[in-house]
Amino acid sequence: MSQNEKTLTPKLVKKLWAAFIILVLLMGASYILITSYFANKHNQETTQRLNADVANHVIAEKFQNASPFLEDGSVNKELFGDLMHDMMAVNQGIEVYLLNDLGEILYSVVLDPNDKDATKSVSLDPIRSFIQDQGEKFVLGDDPRNPGEQKIFSAAPYSVDGRDGFIYIVLAGKKFQEVSNTLMGQYFAKLGLGAFLLTMLFAALIGLLAIWFLTKNLRLIIDTVRRFREGDLTARIENPDSSDISIFANSFNEMADNIVDNMNQMQSVDQLRRELIANVSHDLRTPLAVLKGYVETLQIKNDTLSEDEKKEYLKITHDSIDKLSTLINQLFEYSKLEAEQVTPIKEPFSITELSHDLIAKFKLLADKKGITLKLDNPEDNNMVFADVGLVERALQNLIENAIKYTQPNGSVTLALKKRDKNVEINITDTGSGIPVSEQPFIFDRYKQVGKSAKKQQGYGLGLAIVKKIMDLHDTTITVLSKPKEGSSFIFNLPAYLPSVSS
Ligand code: ADP
């Protein structure tokens, strides 16, 4: 027995077997009860039909011709008793009662004279119904010896000396009942045993087959789950749609795919994080080393250095501190964005106004490098619905880059265009451009384009921050770039339409 079968046997299979056995026993018991009920009814109906005329016969044949069994209102017990005992000698199962027209028992003849009548009268309704239907209908009447019990009977009316009444013969008398009960008991025992053995045999066969079929797919699934648990991440349930429990099979396969995807994602995020730390520490080291070198020189050679040299050294240390603080700020900003600690607060604002402000802010830097920085179509007032602080941050990074990677005499243009329900924002420069092979990676903070050569120019976090800001606005940024011709960074923001949004 394999491991999965072992785990299946104690619980599921046992429960299935228990349920099955209970079901079969209930069915068997119901079968026996129903069979016995109808067998008993059939037996009683047959007996009543066969003996329907017994009472009539007594009246017609015996009493009309013989001396009357009622004399001056009292029963001729001897005559009545004799006649009845003759009948009972033939059929010991009967008990005979002489009733008056109110159903009161005048006299009874029973096999065992020690038995006393428990009731003094019987209901006449079933007797009248029996006589009216001439014994054709199945009717049950009172049993004077067992109050509350209903028995098959035969009855006939008599009229002697102006007194009316009924001969009432209980066909299933005490003796009949005893014999019937004994036979029934034996019959039941045989039937029960036979039925039990047969049903158990079939139940075992059907149960084995059913449980085997039911658990066939389960075994397969459990085996696959076990393989997956033990590290075989490729384990999947084959042909899940053909399985009886296809929902489960499909769910497992989807879950396994998700787990594997998540693991891969986590692994790659982990890998990227490691690369980020390595790159950032390298980037931190360079300005720090420069800083340390110049500060030491200033300390040691303070007396021998000229004023100009001191100024020059201090400028270099100042630039290094700038670089360090930029990198630390970017790192802080990026880690906050990546940890999803930043929730955009979206509101309507004029992207045109913001663009004007940014152009003004970077004008000096652009002028210094001899670059023309301009806003395209500055008259239109475009409103967008976004987080103004985050959008400003993204635009800053993009403009900074554009200026950084553009040669003197080049130009940087910020263009805003209304497009359907969006405003398209385009930052185009005539700078160095980005090789096609490197374009897919520029938004990944650590895979700096043209690594070693350009490394000194930036830290590779600016565009990663831009990308995160785009994600927070459910939008994407596209880069179109040709080396030596320039680059365009394009993204859309939802336009603010006062009638719709307010
Ligand atoms: P960095 O601090 O290095 O500028 P970014 O994330 O801002 O980091 O940019 C990633 C890389 O993409 C840059 O190192 C640069 O090679 C390239 N890049 C970004 N913007 C431009 C641009 N406008 N022109 C050319 N190259 C660019």
Short mmCIF file of C-alpha atoms and ligand atoms in Angstrom, two decimals:
data_model
loop_
_atom_site.label_atom_id
_atom_site.label_comp_id
_atom_site.label_asym_id
_atom_site.label_seq_id
_atom_site.Cartn_x
_atom_site.Cartn_y
_atom_site.Cartn_z
CA MET A 1 0.00 0.00 0.00
CA SER A 2 1.49 3.32 -1.01
CA GLN A 3 1.72 6.31 1.30
CA ASN A 4 -1.25 8.11 -0.28
CA GLU A 5 -3.45 5.04 -0.02
CA LYS A 6 -2.49 4.75 3.64
CA THR A 7 -3.59 8.30 4.31
CA LEU A 8 -6.78 7.75 2.38
CA THR A 9 -7.78 4.52 4.10
CA PRO A 10 -8.29 5.60 7.68
CA LYS A 11 -10.43 8.62 7.12
CA LEU A 12 -12.19 9.05 3.82
CA VAL A 13 -12.54 5.41 2.90
CA LYS A 14 -13.71 4.48 6.41
CA LYS A 15 -16.31 7.24 6.33
CA LEU A 16 -17.45 6.18 2.87
CA TRP A 17 -17.75 2.59 4.04
CA ALA A 18 -19.66 3.59 7.18
CA ALA A 19 -22.07 5.73 5.19
CA PHE A 20 -22.52 2.96 2.66
CA ILE A 21 -23.18 0.26 5.27
CA ILE A 22 -25.68 2.46 7.13
CA LEU A 23 -27.43 3.13 3.85
CA VAL A 24 -27.58 -0.52 2.93
CA LEU A 25 -28.84 -1.54 6.41
CA LEU A 26 -31.53 1.11 6.30
CA MET A 27 -32.55 -0.04 2.84
CA GLY A 28 -32.61 -3.68 3.99
CA ALA A 29 -34.69 -2.85 7.08
CA SER A 30 -37.12 -0.78 5.01
CA TYR A 31 -37.37 -3.60 2.50
CA ILE A 32 -38.21 -6.15 5.22
CA LEU A 33 -40.72 -3.85 6.91
CA ILE A 34 -42.51 -3.00 3.67
CA THR A 35 -42.53 -6.63 2.54
CA SER A 36 -43.89 -7.84 5.89
CA TYR A 37 -46.55 -5.13 5.96
CA PHE A 38 -47.88 -6.09 2.55
CA ALA A 39 -47.48 -9.83 3.15
CA ASN A 40 -49.48 -9.50 6.36
CA LYS A 41 -52.13 -7.41 4.68
CA HIS A 42 -52.34 -9.80 1.78
CA ASN A 43 -52.69 -12.72 4.16
CA GLN A 44 -55.45 -11.02 6.16
CA GLU A 45 -57.36 -9.96 3.07
CA THR A 46 -57.18 -13.46 1.64
CA THR A 47 -58.40 -14.98 4.92
CA GLN A 48 -61.25 -12.50 5.19
CA ARG A 49 -62.37 -13.04 1.59
CA LEU A 50 -62.21 -16.81 1.95
CA ASN A 51 -64.17 -16.72 5.19
CA ALA A 52 -66.50 -13.86 4.34
CA ASP A 53 -69.55 -16.16 4.27
CA VAL A 54 -68.82 -18.05 7.45
CA ALA A 55 -71.22 -15.96 9.57
CA ASN A 56 -73.93 -16.06 6.90
CA HIS A 57 -73.54 -19.74 6.66
CA VAL A 58 -74.06 -20.11 10.40
CA ILE A 59 -77.26 -18.09 10.27
CA ALA A 60 -78.62 -19.68 7.12
CA GLU A 61 -77.75 -23.29 7.70
CA LYS A 62 -77.87 -23.73 11.42
CA PHE A 63 -80.09 -21.34 13.25
CA GLN A 64 -82.94 -21.00 10.81
CA ASN A 65 -83.61 -24.74 10.86
CA ALA A 66 -82.74 -25.57 14.41
CA SER A 67 -84.43 -24.46 17.56
CA PRO A 68 -83.78 -20.77 18.22
CA PHE A 69 -80.65 -19.85 20.17
CA LEU A 70 -82.52 -16.98 21.80
CA GLU A 71 -85.33 -18.02 24.06
CA ASP A 72 -87.35 -15.31 25.73
CA GLY A 73 -84.50 -12.91 25.22
CA SER A 74 -81.78 -15.03 26.75
CA VAL A 75 -79.17 -17.02 24.92
CA ASN A 76 -79.54 -20.76 24.60
CA LYS A 77 -75.93 -21.23 25.55
CA GLU A 78 -75.92 -24.95 25.06
CA LEU A 79 -77.26 -24.84 21.55
CA PHE A 80 -75.15 -21.89 20.53
CA GLY A 81 -72.05 -23.29 22.16
CA ASP A 82 -72.44 -26.69 20.51
CA LEU A 83 -72.85 -25.24 17.07
CA MET A 84 -69.97 -22.93 17.43
CA HIS A 85 -67.63 -25.54 18.82
CA ASP A 86 -68.39 -27.63 15.73
CA MET A 87 -67.18 -24.76 13.59
CA MET A 88 -64.17 -24.09 15.72
CA ALA A 89 -63.15 -27.70 15.48
CA VAL A 90 -62.68 -27.04 11.76
CA ASN A 91 -61.07 -23.62 12.11
CA GLN A 92 -59.33 -23.08 15.42
CA GLY A 93 -58.34 -19.55 14.55
CA ILE A 94 -61.84 -18.11 14.96
CA GLU A 95 -63.71 -16.64 17.94
CA VAL A 96 -67.49 -16.29 17.75
CA TYR A 97 -69.59 -13.57 19.36
CA LEU A 98 -73.32 -13.13 19.55
CA LEU A 99 -74.13 -9.41 19.52
CA ASN A 100 -77.39 -7.57 20.08
CA ASP A 101 -78.42 -4.67 17.85
CA LEU A 102 -76.35 -2.25 19.95
CA GLY A 103 -73.15 -4.24 19.49
CA GLU A 104 -73.20 -5.57 23.07
CA ILE A 105 -71.78 -9.05 23.48
CA LEU A 106 -74.56 -11.44 24.58
CA TYR A 107 -72.44 -14.54 24.46
CA SER A 108 -69.01 -15.55 23.17
CA VAL A 109 -67.50 -18.84 22.22
CA VAL A 110 -63.74 -18.99 22.31
CA LEU A 111 -61.20 -21.77 22.20
CA ASP A 112 -59.82 -21.08 25.62
CA PRO A 113 -62.74 -20.55 28.02
CA ASN A 114 -60.39 -19.02 30.58
CA ASP A 115 -59.99 -15.99 28.33
CA LYS A 116 -62.35 -13.30 29.40
CA ASP A 117 -63.75 -10.63 27.13
CA ALA A 118 -62.01 -7.40 27.85
CA THR A 119 -64.79 -5.28 26.41
CA LYS A 120 -68.55 -5.65 26.66
CA SER A 121 -69.34 -4.35 23.21
CA VAL A 122 -67.88 -3.79 19.77
CA SER A 123 -68.34 -1.04 17.22
CA LEU A 124 -71.10 -1.83 14.72
CA ASP A 125 -69.83 0.48 11.94
CA PRO A 126 -67.29 -1.95 10.44
CA ILE A 127 -69.85 -4.80 10.81
CA ARG A 128 -72.53 -2.88 8.89
CA SER A 129 -69.98 -1.85 6.25
CA PHE A 130 -68.93 -5.51 5.89
CA ILE A 131 -72.51 -6.71 5.50
CA GLN A 132 -73.34 -3.96 3.05
CA ASP A 133 -70.39 -4.83 0.78
CA GLN A 134 -71.14 -8.55 1.17
CA GLY A 135 -67.62 -9.21 2.39
CA GLU A 136 -66.05 -7.92 -0.82
CA LYS A 137 -64.26 -5.07 0.93
CA PHE A 138 -61.37 -5.39 3.35
CA VAL A 139 -62.67 -4.16 6.73
CA LEU A 140 -61.18 -4.53 10.20
CA GLY A 141 -63.30 -4.72 13.32
CA ASP A 142 -62.79 -4.55 17.10
CA ASP A 143 -61.21 -7.47 18.92
CA PRO A 144 -63.11 -7.81 22.23
CA ARG A 145 -60.18 -9.67 23.75
CA ASN A 146 -57.59 -7.09 22.81
CA PRO A 147 -59.12 -3.63 23.12
CA GLY A 148 -57.71 -1.20 20.60
CA GLU A 149 -56.66 -3.94 18.17
CA GLN A 150 -58.38 -4.37 14.83
CA LYS A 151 -58.98 -7.80 13.36
CA ILE A 152 -60.41 -9.38 10.24
CA PHE A 153 -63.88 -10.78 10.78
CA SER A 154 -67.00 -12.18 9.22
CA ALA A 155 -70.47 -11.06 10.29
CA ALA A 156 -74.13 -11.69 9.50
CA PRO A 157 -77.35 -10.24 10.89
CA TYR A 158 -80.01 -12.37 12.64
CA SER A 159 -83.53 -11.71 13.68
CA VAL A 160 -85.08 -14.13 16.19
CA ASP A 161 -88.36 -13.51 18.00
CA GLY A 162 -88.26 -9.89 17.05
CA ARG A 163 -84.76 -9.45 18.45
CA ASP A 164 -82.09 -8.30 16.05
CA GLY A 165 -78.39 -8.66 16.32
CA PHE A 166 -75.26 -10.01 14.66
CA ILE A 167 -73.16 -13.07 14.62
CA TYR A 168 -69.61 -11.63 14.79
CA ILE A 169 -66.77 -13.98 14.04
CA VAL A 170 -63.22 -12.74 14.59
CA LEU A 171 -61.25 -14.67 11.97
CA ALA A 172 -57.83 -13.90 13.35
CA GLY A 173 -58.51 -14.95 16.88
CA LYS A 174 -56.00 -15.62 19.58
CA LYS A 175 -55.01 -18.98 18.17
CA PHE A 176 -54.73 -17.58 14.66
CA GLN A 177 -52.54 -14.77 15.98
CA GLU A 178 -50.26 -17.17 17.83
CA VAL A 179 -49.73 -19.35 14.76
CA SER A 180 -49.36 -16.33 12.53
CA ASN A 181 -46.82 -14.72 14.87
CA THR A 182 -44.75 -17.87 15.09
CA LEU A 183 -44.75 -18.31 11.34
CA MET A 184 -44.09 -14.66 10.74
CA GLY A 185 -41.18 -14.78 13.17
CA GLN A 186 -39.64 -17.72 11.34
CA TYR A 187 -40.36 -16.17 7.98
CA PHE A 188 -38.77 -12.91 9.09
CA ALA A 189 -35.74 -14.64 10.44
CA LYS A 190 -35.22 -16.41 7.11
CA LEU A 191 -36.08 -13.36 5.04
CA GLY A 192 -33.94 -11.11 7.20
CA LEU A 193 -30.97 -13.41 7.08
CA GLY A 194 -31.29 -13.97 3.33
CA ALA A 195 -31.81 -10.31 2.62
CA PHE A 196 -28.96 -9.37 4.93
CA LEU A 197 -26.52 -11.77 3.33
CA LEU A 198 -27.52 -10.85 -0.20
CA THR A 199 -27.50 -7.10 0.39
CA MET A 200 -24.18 -7.34 2.18
CA LEU A 201 -22.71 -9.26 -0.71
CA PHE A 202 -23.94 -6.76 -3.28
CA ALA A 203 -23.12 -3.84 -1.03
CA ALA A 204 -19.57 -5.08 -0.65
CA LEU A 205 -19.19 -5.46 -4.40
CA ILE A 206 -20.82 -2.16 -5.30
CA GLY A 207 -19.10 -0.40 -2.40
CA LEU A 208 -15.69 -1.64 -3.46
CA LEU A 209 -16.27 -0.51 -7.02
CA ALA A 210 -17.80 2.84 -6.02
CA ILE A 211 -15.09 3.66 -3.51
CA TRP A 212 -12.38 2.63 -5.93
CA PHE A 213 -13.81 4.88 -8.63
CA LEU A 214 -14.48 7.71 -6.20
CA THR A 215 -11.03 7.66 -4.74
CA LYS A 216 -9.23 6.97 -8.03
CA ASN A 217 -9.02 10.68 -8.90
CA LEU A 218 -8.39 11.57 -5.28
CA ARG A 219 -5.42 9.23 -5.15
CA LEU A 220 -4.02 10.86 -8.24
CA ILE A 221 -4.53 14.33 -6.79
CA ILE A 222 -3.06 13.39 -3.41
CA ASP A 223 -0.06 11.87 -5.13
CA THR A 224 0.47 15.09 -7.11
CA VAL A 225 0.03 17.27 -4.01
CA ARG A 226 2.54 15.10 -2.15
CA ARG A 227 5.06 15.40 -4.97
CA PHE A 228 4.58 19.16 -4.97
CA ARG A 229 4.97 19.32 -1.19
CA GLU A 230 8.18 17.31 -1.41
CA GLY A 231 9.66 19.92 -3.72
CA ASP A 232 8.71 18.84 -7.23
CA LEU A 233 7.42 22.25 -8.30
CA THR A 234 6.56 20.92 -11.76
CA ALA A 235 3.99 18.47 -10.32
CA ARG A 236 0.55 19.20 -11.84
CA ILE A 237 -2.65 17.15 -12.12
CA GLU A 238 -2.83 15.88 -15.69
CA ASN A 239 -6.03 16.43 -17.67
CA PRO A 240 -7.72 18.27 -14.80
CA ASP A 241 -10.92 18.80 -16.80
CA SER A 242 -11.49 15.07 -17.19
CA SER A 243 -11.28 14.54 -13.43
CA ASP A 244 -14.48 13.96 -11.45
CA ILE A 245 -13.38 16.75 -9.16
CA SER A 246 -12.20 19.03 -11.92
CA ILE A 247 -12.82 22.17 -9.86
CA PHE A 248 -10.40 20.90 -7.25
CA ALA A 249 -7.90 19.67 -9.83
CA ASN A 250 -7.97 22.99 -11.68
CA SER A 251 -7.76 24.96 -8.45
CA PHE A 252 -4.73 22.96 -7.35
CA ASN A 253 -3.00 23.50 -10.70
CA GLU A 254 -3.74 27.24 -10.58
CA MET A 255 -2.57 27.43 -6.97
CA ALA A 256 0.65 25.58 -7.84
CA ASP A 257 1.24 27.96 -10.79
CA ASN A 258 0.66 30.94 -8.51
CA ILE A 259 3.02 29.60 -5.85
CA VAL A 260 5.73 28.98 -8.43
CA ASP A 261 5.16 32.44 -9.97
CA ASN A 262 5.32 34.08 -6.56
CA MET A 263 8.45 32.17 -5.66
CA ASN A 264 10.10 33.22 -8.92
CA GLN A 265 9.00 36.78 -8.37
CA MET A 266 10.29 36.77 -4.81
CA GLN A 267 13.56 35.27 -5.97
CA SER A 268 13.98 37.89 -8.66
CA VAL A 269 12.99 40.72 -6.29
CA ASP A 270 15.47 39.37 -3.81
CA GLN A 271 18.14 39.18 -6.49
CA LEU A 272 17.36 42.74 -7.62
CA ARG A 273 17.48 43.98 -4.05
CA ARG A 274 20.91 42.47 -3.62
CA GLU A 275 22.07 44.13 -6.82
CA LEU A 276 20.61 47.42 -5.63
CA ILE A 277 22.48 47.23 -2.35
CA ALA A 278 25.71 46.33 -4.16
CA ASN A 279 25.31 49.16 -6.68
CA VAL A 280 24.22 51.74 -4.15
CA SER A 281 27.04 50.93 -1.76
CA HIS A 282 29.44 51.27 -4.65
CA ASP A 283 27.87 54.61 -5.58
CA LEU A 284 28.09 55.75 -1.97
CA ARG A 285 31.71 54.76 -1.70
CA THR A 286 32.92 56.84 -4.62
CA PRO A 287 31.82 60.32 -3.42
CA LEU A 288 32.75 59.31 0.14
CA ALA A 289 36.28 58.38 -0.93
CA VAL A 290 36.61 61.65 -2.82
CA LEU A 291 35.28 63.53 0.19
CA LYS A 292 37.64 61.78 2.56
CA GLY A 293 40.65 62.34 0.28
CA TYR A 294 40.10 66.08 -0.07
CA VAL A 295 39.24 66.64 3.59
CA GLU A 296 42.46 64.80 4.59
CA THR A 297 44.50 66.85 2.12
CA LEU A 298 42.95 70.04 3.52
CA GLN A 299 43.84 68.92 7.05
CA ILE A 300 47.40 67.83 6.33
CA LYS A 301 48.42 70.48 3.82
CA ASN A 302 46.33 73.32 5.13
CA ASP A 303 49.36 75.60 5.59
CA THR A 304 50.94 74.94 2.21
CA LEU A 305 47.79 75.19 0.06
CA SER A 306 46.95 78.40 -1.76
CA GLU A 307 43.56 80.07 -1.24
CA ASP A 308 42.47 79.07 -4.77
CA GLU A 309 43.44 75.45 -4.16
CA LYS A 310 41.53 75.46 -0.89
CA LYS A 311 38.47 76.88 -2.68
CA GLU A 312 38.79 74.28 -5.40
CA TYR A 313 39.07 71.43 -2.87
CA LEU A 314 36.11 72.71 -0.88
CA LYS A 315 34.03 72.88 -4.07
CA ILE A 316 34.90 69.26 -4.84
CA THR A 317 33.94 68.18 -1.30
CA HIS A 318 30.72 70.16 -1.61
CA ASP A 319 29.86 68.41 -4.92
CA SER A 320 30.55 65.03 -3.33
CA ILE A 321 28.25 65.85 -0.41
CA ASP A 322 25.59 66.91 -2.96
CA LYS A 323 25.93 63.60 -4.77
CA LEU A 324 25.72 61.69 -1.51
CA SER A 325 22.65 63.53 -0.31
CA THR A 326 20.96 63.13 -3.72
CA LEU A 327 21.60 59.42 -3.66
CA ILE A 328 20.48 59.03 -0.06
CA ASN A 329 17.30 61.00 -0.76
CA GLN A 330 16.57 58.96 -3.88
CA LEU A 331 17.19 55.76 -2.00
CA PHE A 332 14.89 56.84 0.80
CA GLU A 333 12.22 57.90 -1.67
CA TYR A 334 12.50 54.72 -3.68
CA SER A 335 12.35 52.41 -0.66
CA LYS A 336 9.23 54.18 0.56
CA LEU A 337 7.60 53.74 -2.84
CA GLU A 338 8.64 50.12 -3.07
CA ALA A 339 7.38 49.33 0.42
CA GLU A 340 4.04 50.78 -0.72
CA GLN A 341 4.13 53.34 2.06
CA VAL A 342 3.09 56.07 -0.33
CA THR A 343 -0.60 56.49 -1.09
CA PRO A 344 -1.29 58.96 -3.88
CA ILE A 345 -3.65 61.76 -2.93
CA LYS A 346 -5.33 62.46 -6.24
CA GLU A 347 -6.90 65.83 -6.92
CA PRO A 348 -7.52 68.05 -9.91
CA PHE A 349 -4.67 70.41 -10.77
CA SER A 350 -3.31 72.26 -13.75
CA ILE A 351 -0.48 70.27 -15.30
CA THR A 352 0.18 73.32 -17.52
CA GLU A 353 0.85 75.48 -14.46
CA LEU A 354 3.05 72.83 -12.93
CA SER A 355 4.99 72.55 -16.18
CA HIS A 356 5.52 76.33 -16.28
CA ASP A 357 6.89 76.20 -12.74
CA LEU A 358 9.25 73.34 -13.54
CA ILE A 359 10.52 75.00 -16.70
CA ALA A 360 11.23 78.10 -14.65
CA LYS A 361 12.98 76.04 -12.00
CA PHE A 362 15.29 74.25 -14.46
CA LYS A 363 15.86 77.25 -16.73
CA LEU A 364 19.03 78.24 -14.96
CA LEU A 365 20.54 74.77 -15.13
CA ALA A 366 19.64 74.45 -18.83
CA ASP A 367 21.00 77.89 -19.63
CA LYS A 368 24.24 77.03 -17.88
CA LYS A 369 24.65 74.01 -20.19
CA GLY A 370 23.56 76.02 -23.23
CA ILE A 371 20.41 73.97 -23.67
CA THR A 372 17.06 75.38 -24.78
CA LEU A 373 14.33 74.32 -22.37
CA LYS A 374 10.77 75.07 -23.42
CA LEU A 375 7.11 74.21 -22.92
CA ASP A 376 5.18 73.27 -26.01
CA ASN A 377 1.75 74.84 -26.50
CA PRO A 378 1.84 76.81 -23.24
CA GLU A 379 -1.51 78.57 -23.78
CA ASP A 380 -3.80 75.60 -23.26
CA ASN A 381 -4.68 74.97 -19.65
CA ASN A 382 -4.71 71.23 -19.17
CA MET A 383 -6.17 69.90 -15.97
CA VAL A 384 -5.41 66.40 -14.72
CA PHE A 385 -6.59 64.29 -11.83
CA ALA A 386 -3.49 62.98 -10.04
CA ASP A 387 -1.18 63.41 -7.06
CA VAL A 388 0.48 66.74 -7.74
CA GLY A 389 3.52 66.08 -5.54
CA LEU A 390 4.28 62.71 -7.13
CA VAL A 391 3.75 63.99 -10.70
CA GLU A 392 6.06 66.93 -9.95
CA ARG A 393 8.68 64.48 -8.69
CA ALA A 394 8.40 62.34 -11.85
CA LEU A 395 8.62 65.36 -14.17
CA GLN A 396 11.62 66.68 -12.24
CA ASN A 397 13.49 63.42 -12.70
CA LEU A 398 12.66 63.29 -16.41
CA ILE A 399 13.66 66.92 -17.06
CA GLU A 400 16.82 66.50 -15.01
CA ASN A 401 17.79 63.45 -17.05
CA ALA A 402 16.97 65.18 -20.33
CA ILE A 403 19.24 68.09 -19.41
CA LYS A 404 21.90 65.78 -18.03
CA TYR A 405 22.14 63.64 -21.17
CA THR A 406 21.87 66.46 -23.72
CA GLN A 407 24.89 68.22 -25.17
CA PRO A 408 25.21 72.02 -25.27
CA ASN A 409 23.17 73.65 -28.07
CA GLY A 410 20.63 70.86 -27.76
CA SER A 411 17.05 71.30 -26.65
CA VAL A 412 14.63 69.83 -24.15
CA THR A 413 10.87 70.19 -24.77
CA LEU A 414 8.01 69.45 -22.44
CA ALA A 415 4.83 68.99 -24.49
CA LEU A 416 1.27 68.58 -23.17
CA LYS A 417 -1.47 67.31 -25.45
CA LYS A 418 -5.12 66.60 -24.72
CA ARG A 419 -5.90 63.10 -25.97
CA ASP A 420 -9.46 61.88 -25.52
CA LYS A 421 -9.90 61.44 -21.75
CA ASN A 422 -6.18 61.85 -21.03
CA VAL A 423 -3.48 64.43 -21.17
CA GLU A 424 -0.32 63.15 -22.85
CA ILE A 425 2.93 64.41 -21.34
CA ASN A 426 6.02 64.19 -23.51
CA ILE A 427 9.58 65.12 -22.51
CA THR A 428 11.78 65.12 -25.58
CA ASP A 429 15.47 65.90 -25.78
CA THR A 430 18.07 65.99 -28.53
CA GLY A 431 20.59 64.25 -26.33
CA SER A 432 22.70 61.13 -26.46
CA GLY A 433 19.74 58.73 -26.83
CA ILE A 434 19.61 55.24 -25.41
CA PRO A 435 20.69 52.12 -27.33
CA VAL A 436 17.66 49.94 -28.21
CA SER A 437 19.13 46.97 -26.39
CA GLU A 438 19.31 48.99 -23.18
CA GLN A 439 15.90 50.63 -23.35
CA PRO A 440 14.00 47.79 -21.64
CA PHE A 441 16.20 48.10 -18.53
CA ILE A 442 16.40 51.82 -17.91
CA PHE A 443 13.52 51.72 -15.44
CA ASP A 444 15.22 49.01 -13.39
CA ARG A 445 17.15 50.95 -10.83
CA TYR A 446 20.30 48.86 -10.70
CA LYS A 447 20.84 47.92 -14.34
CA GLN A 448 22.41 51.17 -15.26
CA VAL A 449 22.77 51.72 -18.96
CA GLY A 450 26.35 51.35 -20.15
CA LYS A 451 27.32 50.56 -16.58
CA SER A 452 30.91 51.49 -15.86
CA ALA A 453 31.33 54.22 -18.47
CA LYS A 454 28.33 56.32 -17.50
CA LYS A 455 28.16 55.34 -13.91
CA GLN A 456 29.56 58.55 -12.67
CA GLN A 457 26.72 60.52 -14.21
CA GLY A 458 23.89 59.09 -12.18
CA TYR A 459 22.70 56.48 -9.76
CA GLY A 460 20.04 54.70 -11.77
CA LEU A 461 17.26 55.44 -9.31
CA GLY A 462 15.60 58.43 -11.02
CA LEU A 463 13.68 56.44 -13.61
CA ALA A 464 12.88 53.65 -11.15
CA ILE A 465 11.15 56.29 -9.00
CA VAL A 466 9.31 57.59 -12.09
CA LYS A 467 8.12 54.07 -12.88
CA LYS A 468 6.80 53.57 -9.33
CA ILE A 469 4.93 56.88 -9.54
CA MET A 470 3.37 55.76 -12.84
CA ASP A 471 2.31 52.48 -11.21
CA LEU A 472 0.60 54.41 -8.43
CA HIS A 473 -1.39 56.28 -11.10
CA ASP A 474 -2.24 53.11 -13.02
CA THR A 475 -0.43 54.40 -16.06
CA THR A 476 2.70 53.45 -17.98
CA ILE A 477 5.62 55.36 -19.35
CA THR A 478 7.06 54.72 -22.80
CA VAL A 479 10.49 55.60 -24.07
CA LEU A 480 11.24 56.33 -27.73
CA SER A 481 14.92 56.88 -28.27
CA LYS A 482 17.57 56.78 -30.98
CA PRO A 483 21.24 56.92 -30.03
CA LYS A 484 22.79 60.27 -30.92
CA GLU A 485 19.42 61.73 -31.93
CA GLY A 486 17.64 62.01 -28.61
CA SER A 487 14.92 60.50 -26.44
CA SER A 488 11.25 61.00 -25.70
CA PHE A 489 9.59 59.88 -22.46
CA ILE A 490 5.79 59.78 -22.85
CA PHE A 491 3.02 59.07 -20.33
CA ASN A 492 -0.68 59.82 -19.89
CA LEU A 493 -2.61 61.14 -16.94
CA PRO A 494 -6.42 61.19 -16.71
CA ALA A 495 -7.74 64.59 -17.79
CA TYR A 496 -9.92 66.33 -15.22
CA LEU A 497 -13.34 67.01 -16.69
CA PRO A 498 -15.25 69.05 -14.11
CA SER A 499 -18.70 67.95 -15.30
CA VAL A 500 -17.78 64.25 -15.01
CA SER A 501 -15.49 64.24 -12.01
CA SER A 502 -17.30 66.61 -9.72
P1 ADP B 1 20.56 58.17 -13.46
O1 ADP B 1 20.68 58.69 -12.10
O2 ADP B 1 21.68 57.31 -13.89
O3 ADP B 1 20.19 59.21 -14.45
P2 ADP B 1 18.01 57.22 -14.04
O4 ADP B 1 17.20 56.14 -13.47
O5 ADP B 1 17.44 58.55 -14.04
O6 ADP B 1 19.38 57.17 -13.34
O7 ADP B 1 18.34 56.79 -15.52
C1 ADP B 1 18.74 55.49 -15.83
C2 ADP B 1 19.59 55.48 -17.08
O8 ADP B 1 18.81 55.75 -18.24
C3 ADP B 1 20.63 56.56 -17.07
O9 ADP B 1 21.81 56.14 -16.46
C4 ADP B 1 20.84 56.85 -18.55
O10 ADP B 1 21.79 55.98 -19.08
C5 ADP B 1 19.52 56.53 -19.17
N1 ADP B 1 18.73 57.75 -19.45
C6 ADP B 1 17.73 58.26 -18.73
N2 ADP B 1 17.21 59.37 -19.28
C7 ADP B 1 17.92 59.57 -20.41
C8 ADP B 1 17.88 60.57 -21.46
N3 ADP B 1 16.98 61.56 -21.44
N4 ADP B 1 18.75 60.44 -22.46
C9 ADP B 1 19.61 59.42 -22.49
N5 ADP B 1 19.75 58.47 -21.56
C10 ADP B 1 18.89 58.54 -20.52
#
